Each structure stands twice: as structure tokens, then as C-alpha cells.
Coordinates of C-alpha atoms in Angstrom, one line a residue:
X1 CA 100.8 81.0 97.5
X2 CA 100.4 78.8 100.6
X3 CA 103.6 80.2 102.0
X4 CA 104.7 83.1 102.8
X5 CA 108.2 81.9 104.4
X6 CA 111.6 84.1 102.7
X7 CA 112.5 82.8 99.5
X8 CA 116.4 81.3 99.8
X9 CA 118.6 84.0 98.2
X10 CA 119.9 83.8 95.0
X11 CA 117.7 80.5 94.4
X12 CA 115.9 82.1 91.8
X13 CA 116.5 82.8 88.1
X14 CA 117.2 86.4 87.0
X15 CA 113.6 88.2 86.5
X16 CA 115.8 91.4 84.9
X17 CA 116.7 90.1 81.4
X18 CA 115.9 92.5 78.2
X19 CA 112.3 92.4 76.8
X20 CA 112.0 91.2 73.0
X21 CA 109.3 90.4 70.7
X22 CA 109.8 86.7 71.8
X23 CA 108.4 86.5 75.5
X24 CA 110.7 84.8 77.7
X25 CA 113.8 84.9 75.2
X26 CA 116.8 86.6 75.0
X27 CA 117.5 88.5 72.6
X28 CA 120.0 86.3 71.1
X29 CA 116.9 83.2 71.7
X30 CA 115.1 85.4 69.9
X31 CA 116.4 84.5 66.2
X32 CA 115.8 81.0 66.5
X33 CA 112.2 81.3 67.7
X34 CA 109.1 79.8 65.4
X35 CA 108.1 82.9 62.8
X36 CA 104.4 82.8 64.8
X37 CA 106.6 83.8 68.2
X38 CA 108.2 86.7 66.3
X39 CA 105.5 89.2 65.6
X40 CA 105.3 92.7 66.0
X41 CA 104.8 93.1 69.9
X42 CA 103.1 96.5 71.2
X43 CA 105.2 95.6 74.5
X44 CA 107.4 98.2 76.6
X45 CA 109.1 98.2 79.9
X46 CA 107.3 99.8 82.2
X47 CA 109.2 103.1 83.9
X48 CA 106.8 102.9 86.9
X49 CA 107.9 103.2 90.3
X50 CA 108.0 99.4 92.8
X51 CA 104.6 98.6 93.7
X52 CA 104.3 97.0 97.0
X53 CA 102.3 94.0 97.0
X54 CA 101.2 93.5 100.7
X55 CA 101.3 89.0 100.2
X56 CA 105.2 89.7 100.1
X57 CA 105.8 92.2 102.6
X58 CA 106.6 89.3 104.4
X59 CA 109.9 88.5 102.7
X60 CA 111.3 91.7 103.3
X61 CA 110.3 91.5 106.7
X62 CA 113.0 94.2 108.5
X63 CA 116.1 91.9 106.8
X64 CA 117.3 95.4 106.4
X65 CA 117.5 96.6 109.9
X66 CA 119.8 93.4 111.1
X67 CA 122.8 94.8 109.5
X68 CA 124.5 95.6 106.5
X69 CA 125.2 92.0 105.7
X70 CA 121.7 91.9 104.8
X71 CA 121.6 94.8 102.6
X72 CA 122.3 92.5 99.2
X73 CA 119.9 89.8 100.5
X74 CA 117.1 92.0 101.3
X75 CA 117.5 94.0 97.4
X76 CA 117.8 90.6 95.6
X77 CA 114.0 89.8 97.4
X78 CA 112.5 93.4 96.7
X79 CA 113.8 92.3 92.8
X80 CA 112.6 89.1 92.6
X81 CA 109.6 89.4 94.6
X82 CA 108.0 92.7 94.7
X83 CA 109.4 95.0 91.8
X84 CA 106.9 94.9 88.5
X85 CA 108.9 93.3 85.7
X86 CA 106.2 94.0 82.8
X87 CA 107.4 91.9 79.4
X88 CA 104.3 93.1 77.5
X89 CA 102.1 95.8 78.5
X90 CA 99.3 95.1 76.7
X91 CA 98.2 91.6 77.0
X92 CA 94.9 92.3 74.9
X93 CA 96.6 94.2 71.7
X94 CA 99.5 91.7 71.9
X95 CA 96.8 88.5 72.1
X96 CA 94.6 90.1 69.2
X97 CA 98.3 89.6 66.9
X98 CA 99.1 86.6 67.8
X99 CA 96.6 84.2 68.9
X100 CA 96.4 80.5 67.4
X101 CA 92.3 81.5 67.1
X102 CA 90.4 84.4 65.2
X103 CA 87.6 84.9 67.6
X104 CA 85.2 83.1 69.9
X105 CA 81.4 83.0 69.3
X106 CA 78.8 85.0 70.9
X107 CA 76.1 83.7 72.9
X108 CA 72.1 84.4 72.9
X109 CA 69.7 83.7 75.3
X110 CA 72.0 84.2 77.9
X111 CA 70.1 83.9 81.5
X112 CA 71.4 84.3 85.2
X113 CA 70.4 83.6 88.4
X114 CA 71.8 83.1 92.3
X115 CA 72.9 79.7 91.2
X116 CA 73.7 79.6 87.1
X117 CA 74.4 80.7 83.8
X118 CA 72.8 79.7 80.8
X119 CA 73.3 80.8 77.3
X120 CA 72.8 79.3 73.5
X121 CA 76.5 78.4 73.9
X122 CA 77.5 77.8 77.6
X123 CA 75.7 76.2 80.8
X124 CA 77.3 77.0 84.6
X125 CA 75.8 75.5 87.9
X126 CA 77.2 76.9 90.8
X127 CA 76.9 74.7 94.6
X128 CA 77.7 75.1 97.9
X129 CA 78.9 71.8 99.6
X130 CA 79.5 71.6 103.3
X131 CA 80.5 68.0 105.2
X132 CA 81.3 66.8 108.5
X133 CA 80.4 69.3 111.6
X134 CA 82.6 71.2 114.2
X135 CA 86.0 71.9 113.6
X136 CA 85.6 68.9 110.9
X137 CA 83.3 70.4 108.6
X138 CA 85.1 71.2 105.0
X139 CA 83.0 73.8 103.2
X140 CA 83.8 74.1 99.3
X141 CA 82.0 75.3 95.9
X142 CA 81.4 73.9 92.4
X143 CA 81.7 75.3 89.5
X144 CA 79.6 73.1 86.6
X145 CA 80.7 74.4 83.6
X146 CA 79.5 73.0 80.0
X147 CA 80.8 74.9 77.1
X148 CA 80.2 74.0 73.0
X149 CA 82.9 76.5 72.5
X150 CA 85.9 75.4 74.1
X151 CA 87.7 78.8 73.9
X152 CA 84.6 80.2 76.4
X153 CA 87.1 79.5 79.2
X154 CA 89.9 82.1 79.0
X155 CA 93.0 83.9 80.8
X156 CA 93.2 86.9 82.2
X157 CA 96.6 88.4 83.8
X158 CA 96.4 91.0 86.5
X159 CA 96.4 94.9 85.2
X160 CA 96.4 93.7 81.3
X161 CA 100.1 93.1 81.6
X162 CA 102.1 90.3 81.4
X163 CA 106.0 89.7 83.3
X164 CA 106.6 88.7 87.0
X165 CA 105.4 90.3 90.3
X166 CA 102.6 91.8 88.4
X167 CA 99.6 91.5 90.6
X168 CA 95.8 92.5 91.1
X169 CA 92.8 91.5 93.3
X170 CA 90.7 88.2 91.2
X171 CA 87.3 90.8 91.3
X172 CA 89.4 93.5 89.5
X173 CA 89.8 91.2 87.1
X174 CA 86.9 89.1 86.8
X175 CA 85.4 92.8 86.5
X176 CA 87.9 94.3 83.9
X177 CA 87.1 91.0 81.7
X178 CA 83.4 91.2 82.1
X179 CA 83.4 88.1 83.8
X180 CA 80.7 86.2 84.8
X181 CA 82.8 83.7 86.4
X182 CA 86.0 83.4 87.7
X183 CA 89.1 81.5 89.8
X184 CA 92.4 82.2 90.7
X185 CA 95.0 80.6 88.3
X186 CA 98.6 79.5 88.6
X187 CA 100.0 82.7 90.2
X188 CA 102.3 82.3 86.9
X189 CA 104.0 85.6 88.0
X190 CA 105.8 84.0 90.6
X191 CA 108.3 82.2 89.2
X192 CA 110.1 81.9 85.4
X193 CA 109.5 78.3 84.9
X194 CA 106.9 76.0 83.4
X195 CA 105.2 76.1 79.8
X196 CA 102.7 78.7 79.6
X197 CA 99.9 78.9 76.9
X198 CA 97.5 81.5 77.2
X199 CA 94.2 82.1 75.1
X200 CA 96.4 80.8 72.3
X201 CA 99.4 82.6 73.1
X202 CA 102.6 81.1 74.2
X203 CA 104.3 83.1 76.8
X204 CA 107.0 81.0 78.6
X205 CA 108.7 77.7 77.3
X206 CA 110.6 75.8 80.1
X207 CA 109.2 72.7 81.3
X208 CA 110.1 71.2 84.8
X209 CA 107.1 69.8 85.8
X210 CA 103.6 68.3 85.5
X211 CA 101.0 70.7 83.6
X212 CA 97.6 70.9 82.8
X213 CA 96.1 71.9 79.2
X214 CA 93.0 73.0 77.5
X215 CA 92.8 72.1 74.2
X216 CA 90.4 74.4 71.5
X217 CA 88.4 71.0 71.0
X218 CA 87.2 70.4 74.5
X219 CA 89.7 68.1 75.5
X220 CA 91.1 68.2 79.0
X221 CA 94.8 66.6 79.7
X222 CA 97.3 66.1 82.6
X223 CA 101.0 66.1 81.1
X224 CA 104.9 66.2 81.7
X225 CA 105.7 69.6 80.8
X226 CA 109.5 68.1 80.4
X227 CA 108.1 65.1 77.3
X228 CA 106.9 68.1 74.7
X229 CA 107.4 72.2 74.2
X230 CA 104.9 74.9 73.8
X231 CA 105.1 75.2 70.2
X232 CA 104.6 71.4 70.2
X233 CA 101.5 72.1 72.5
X234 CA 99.9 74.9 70.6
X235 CA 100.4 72.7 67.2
X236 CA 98.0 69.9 68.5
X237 CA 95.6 72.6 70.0
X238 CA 96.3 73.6 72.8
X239 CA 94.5 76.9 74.4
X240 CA 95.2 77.2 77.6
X241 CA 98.3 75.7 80.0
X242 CA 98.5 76.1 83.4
X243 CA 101.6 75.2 85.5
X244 CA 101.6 74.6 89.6
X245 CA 99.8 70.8 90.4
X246 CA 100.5 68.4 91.7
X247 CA 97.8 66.4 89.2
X248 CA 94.9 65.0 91.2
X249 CA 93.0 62.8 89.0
X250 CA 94.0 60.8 86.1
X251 CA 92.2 58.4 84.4
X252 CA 89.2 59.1 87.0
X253 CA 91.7 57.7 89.9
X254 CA 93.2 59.6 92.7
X255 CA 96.8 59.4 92.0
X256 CA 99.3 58.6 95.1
X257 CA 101.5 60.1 96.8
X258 CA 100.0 63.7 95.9
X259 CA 99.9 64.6 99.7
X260 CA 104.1 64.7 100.0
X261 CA 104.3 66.8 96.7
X262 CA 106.4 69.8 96.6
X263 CA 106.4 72.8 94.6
X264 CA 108.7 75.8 94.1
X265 CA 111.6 74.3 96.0
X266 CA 113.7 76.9 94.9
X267 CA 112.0 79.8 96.1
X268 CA 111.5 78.6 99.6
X269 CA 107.8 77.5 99.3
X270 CA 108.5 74.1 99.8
X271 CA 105.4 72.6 101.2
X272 CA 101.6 72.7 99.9
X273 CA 100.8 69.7 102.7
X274 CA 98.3 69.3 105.2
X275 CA 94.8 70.8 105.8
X276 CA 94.6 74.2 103.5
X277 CA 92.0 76.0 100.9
X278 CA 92.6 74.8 97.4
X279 CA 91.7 75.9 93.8
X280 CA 91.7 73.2 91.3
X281 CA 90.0 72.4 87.9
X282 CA 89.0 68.7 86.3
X283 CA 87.2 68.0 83.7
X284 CA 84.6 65.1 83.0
X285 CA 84.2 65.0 79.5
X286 CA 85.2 67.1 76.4
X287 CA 84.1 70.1 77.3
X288 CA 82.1 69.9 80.1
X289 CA 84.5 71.2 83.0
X290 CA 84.3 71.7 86.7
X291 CA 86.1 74.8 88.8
X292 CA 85.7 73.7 93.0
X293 CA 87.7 76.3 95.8
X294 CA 87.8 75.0 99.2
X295 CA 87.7 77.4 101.8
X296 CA 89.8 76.6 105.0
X297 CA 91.9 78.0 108.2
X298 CA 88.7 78.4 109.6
X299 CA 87.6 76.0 112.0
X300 CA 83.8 75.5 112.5
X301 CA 83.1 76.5 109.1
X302 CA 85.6 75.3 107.0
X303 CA 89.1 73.4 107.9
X304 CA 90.6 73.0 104.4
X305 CA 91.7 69.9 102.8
X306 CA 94.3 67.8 102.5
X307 CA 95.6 66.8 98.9
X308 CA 94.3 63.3 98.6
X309 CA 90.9 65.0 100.1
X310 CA 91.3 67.0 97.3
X311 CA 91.6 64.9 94.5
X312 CA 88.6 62.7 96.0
X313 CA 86.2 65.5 96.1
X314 CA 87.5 66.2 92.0
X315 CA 87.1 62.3 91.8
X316 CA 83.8 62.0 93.5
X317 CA 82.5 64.9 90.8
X318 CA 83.0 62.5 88.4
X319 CA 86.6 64.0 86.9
X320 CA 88.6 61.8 84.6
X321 CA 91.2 64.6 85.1
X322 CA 92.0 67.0 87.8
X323 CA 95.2 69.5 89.1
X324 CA 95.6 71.6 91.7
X325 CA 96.1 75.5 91.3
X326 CA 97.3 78.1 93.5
X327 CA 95.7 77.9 97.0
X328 CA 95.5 79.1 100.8
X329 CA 94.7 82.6 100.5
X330 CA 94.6 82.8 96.9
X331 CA 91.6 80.6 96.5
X332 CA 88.5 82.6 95.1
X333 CA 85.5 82.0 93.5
X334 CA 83.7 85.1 91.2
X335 CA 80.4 84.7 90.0
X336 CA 78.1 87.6 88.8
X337 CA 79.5 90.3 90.4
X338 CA 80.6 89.0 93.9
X339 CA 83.2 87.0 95.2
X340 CA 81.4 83.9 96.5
X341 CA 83.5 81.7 98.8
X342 CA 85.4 83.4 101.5
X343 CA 89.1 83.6 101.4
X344 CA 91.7 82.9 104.3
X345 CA 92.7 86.3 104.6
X346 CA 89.5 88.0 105.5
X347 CA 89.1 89.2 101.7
X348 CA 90.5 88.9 98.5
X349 CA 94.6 88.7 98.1
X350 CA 96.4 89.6 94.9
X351 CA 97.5 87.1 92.6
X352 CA 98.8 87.4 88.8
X353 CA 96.2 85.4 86.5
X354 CA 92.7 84.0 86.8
X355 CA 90.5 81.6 84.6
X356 CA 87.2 83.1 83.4
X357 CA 84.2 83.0 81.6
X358 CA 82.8 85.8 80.3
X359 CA 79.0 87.6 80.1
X360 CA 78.0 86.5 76.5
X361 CA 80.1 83.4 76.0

């Protein structure tokens, strides 16, 4: 995320609630949930020991050692933000049951070079783009993506598992998936809110903000998560939801205002403003996409952008839609083999989810 300042305590909903076939429910939800939410799930709570994911260490950050006071605070942030809380443990078995689609289409003639991907079925052009000079210059990457099957461009969640605070480096991924590209997602693990659809699946239900779906047709659309509900969603077509923003682009337009948007604001990452890396995804016709990760924090080659900047560059691509993803140090670009761009951190950072397209699609 692009903060790493300490969450307020006790701002967060409960991640410890009892796993059901329902993902997301209560047990008690779970008896009023749509028959295609209710089948068989080969999910299990996982006995494993905390993992320590080294974005977070951060929150803990020695609370412990300024006295006991702290003790409570310092447990409730190791829960929320650093214990695994695995709802289903097998993401691929539990997909194969209940996706809204059978199967996607195998490609031939697939080719690959330094720069693209072609196949029978899908078409990717990767660029480099650099502007300005000094400690202006913006460097940034494009993904071209055309696909006749819309279902080419998929989820992945980090270790095959979905729940919160589960996390895994993008390439590990990408590599698990057979990807031959890829981009951070949502970071959907971070927090229990927003509608989440994934490869036909729907995993969470609470709308609170503005979202971004994939429909199995091609289409592309910005909307209030708060106007509809997953099931709603995955009705009309809907393949893949993702749930962070703000929107950039609508209707081919930078929207206004996207520069003072906040996210999170109960978890103490208020603030996605001024000049940073960015992830986001648009898409300029039915089907014919574009993925673009802007590097920053690192003057000389690459400052980072602002939000509006943002959204132009997704405008000036020719988007009729955009939305911003997950950034700073989470911003990564896969293709065939390699991670491309160059993240904040000096290397790859952990994150819960990526979008990808894989070798054969």
C-alpha cells in the first residue's frame, strides 16, 4: 500500500470470524445465501504458525516495548495485520466448483518476443515510456492487451489461498500461474470491505466504494459498489471486480478531484496523494485492455505521478475507462519470466492478488 503508517486501533472489522461454505458470511448469513454461494467448499482453517510479512513490520514497530498499555494495541495489529486468516485454502479446487464459466479456450500459434505476445486468441505489446528529464522525468510501462476471450485476463491470490494477510511476492505468482503477464491487484487482503468477483467467483459482498469490473463479454465498467451486489454483478456477467480506485477515466475524461481522494480511512492509510508509483488498468474498447505501472521515488529516473497525471496518461492511451490499483511499492509489472519495471523498494514487495494472463491464452 502507499503507507505504511500504524493502522488506528480497533478501526478495523474483526478478521477472526468462523469459515463457512459461504466466503465472507457468518454462519448464521450463511442460510440466506444464493444456492450457487453454497457449494461444497474444500476450505479449512489453516493451523500454521504467524507469518511475518516484512511490508508490516512496521505497524508493530516496538509498540510492545513502551509499556504494558500497549500490550492490547500492539496484539490487535499482529491480528489484523500480520496473522494468516485463510477462508479457503484452495482457491483453484474451490474455483473449478463454483465458477460462473466452464473453461477458457486454448490458444495456437502463440509467439513471444522482448516486446509481445501473440497467439490465435490474444495479442500483448509491451512499451517503455519515459518524459521530461532530471528529477522530472516519469518513467512508466504499457501493457497493450487485445483478447477475443475475455476470460484470458484472470486472478490469482497469493499461495493459492484466499482470507486476509495472506501474502506472496507478484513473480511467485505470475510463476505459479504460468503467467506470461502480470500486475499487482487490489491488495484485496488488506481489508474486509468492497465487492469482490474473482475469475467468476464471488468472494466478499460489502460495497462502500467505487469499483471496477470485467465482464465475460469484453466489456470494461467503472461503478458504485454501494448501487448493486455481487450476485447482481455476476448475473449480468461480471468476471472479475477489483476494489481500491479512485476511478481515473470515465467516459474518455479525466474525472476531478481524483488527486484529494482517500482510501482505507479506517485503517490509517489515509492518503494516496502526491507524486508516487501507480498500477492502474483502462480499457479502450471491448476487449482490448491496457495494464501501465509507473515507477517512482526515484529521482533522475523516475519521480512518480500524481493522480490526475495518472489518469491523463490512461486518457492519453486512448481509455474510455480507467481506476487506479494498489501502488508505491506494490507496483509491478511481469512479463515472460522477469519482473520488468523496477519497484520502490529495491525489489519486489508482497502483496495478496495480481491480474494475469497466462502462456496459452
Amino acid at each position: 500500500m502507499f503507507s505504511d503508517s500504524t493502522p488506528e486501533p480497533g478501526s478495523a472489522g474483526d478478521e477472526s470470524r468462523a469459515t463457512d461454505s459461504r466466503l465472507g458470511a457468518t454462519p448464521a448469513e450463511q442460510s440466506s445465501a444464493p444456492r450457487a454461494q453454497q457449494s461444497r467448499t474444500p476450505s479449512a482453517t489453516r493451523p500454521d504458525p504467524p507469518r511475518r510479512h516484512s511490508r508490516r513490520r512496521v505497524l508493530l514497530g516496538g509498540g510492545a516495548l513502551l509499556g504494558t498499555g500497549l500490550i492490547g494495541t500492539a496484539a490487535w495489529a499482529l491480528n489484523r495485520f500480520v496473522v494468516d486468516h485463510v477462508e479457503v485454502d484452495d482457491v483453484a479446487a474451490y474455483e473449478a466448483i463454483n465458477s460462473s464459466v466452464s473453461s477458457t479456450a486454448r490458444a495456437t500459434d502463440v509467439s513471444i518476443t522482448d516486446t509481445g505476445y501473440t497467439s490465435s486468441l490474444t495479442s500483448i505489446g509491451i512499451e517503455r515510456v519515459s518524459t521530461g528529464s532530471g528529477d522530472d522525468t516519469v518513467t512508466y510501462y504499457v501493457a497493450d492487451i487485445q483478447a477475443s476471450e475475455a476470460t484470458a485476463v484472470r486472478s490469482a491470490f497469493a499461495n493459492n489461498a484466499y482470507g486476509t494477510n495472506i501474502t506472496a511476492l507478484p513473480s511467485a505468482m505470475a510463476t505459479e500461474h504460468d503467467a506470461i503477464l502480470a500486475v499487482n491487484g487490489d491488495y484485496y487482503g488488506f481489508r474486509s470491505d468492497g465487492i469482490l468477483i474473482r475469475n467468476g467467483v464471488i468472494y466478499r459482498d460489502d460495497g462502500v466504494r467505487d469499483g471496477i469490473a470485467f465482464y465475460t463479454d469484453g466489456r470494461v465498467e467503472v461503478y458504485d459498489e454501494t448501487s448493486t451486489d455481487a450476485q447482481t454483478l455476476l448475473d449480468a456477467g461480471v468476471w472479475n471486480t477489483l476494489s481500491f480506485g479512485p476511478a481515473l477515466v470515465q467516459g474518455g475524461s479525466v474525472l476531478d478531484g481524483i488527486d484529494a481522494v482517500e482510501v482505507d480511512t479506517n485503517v490509517g492509510n489515509h492518503s494516496i496523494q502526491g507524486t508516487q508509483p501507480r498500477t492502474a488498468l483502462g480499457a479502450i474498447a471491448d476487449g482490448h485492455y491496457v495494464f501501465v505501472v509507473v515507477d517512482g521515488r526515484d529521482k533522475g529516473y523516475s519521480r512518480g505521478v500524481t493522480m490526475t497525471e495518472l489518469a491523463q496518461i490512461m486518457a492519453d492511451l486512448g481509455c474510455d475507462c480507467a481506476y487506479n490499483l494498489d501502488g508505491g511499492g506494490s507496483s509491478t509489472l511481469w512479463f515472460n519470466g522477469e519482473v520488468i519495471n523496477q519497484p520502490s523498494n529495491g525489489g519486489e514487495r508482497e502483496t495478496s492478488d495480481i491480474l494475469y494472463i497466462a502462456q496459452g491464452a
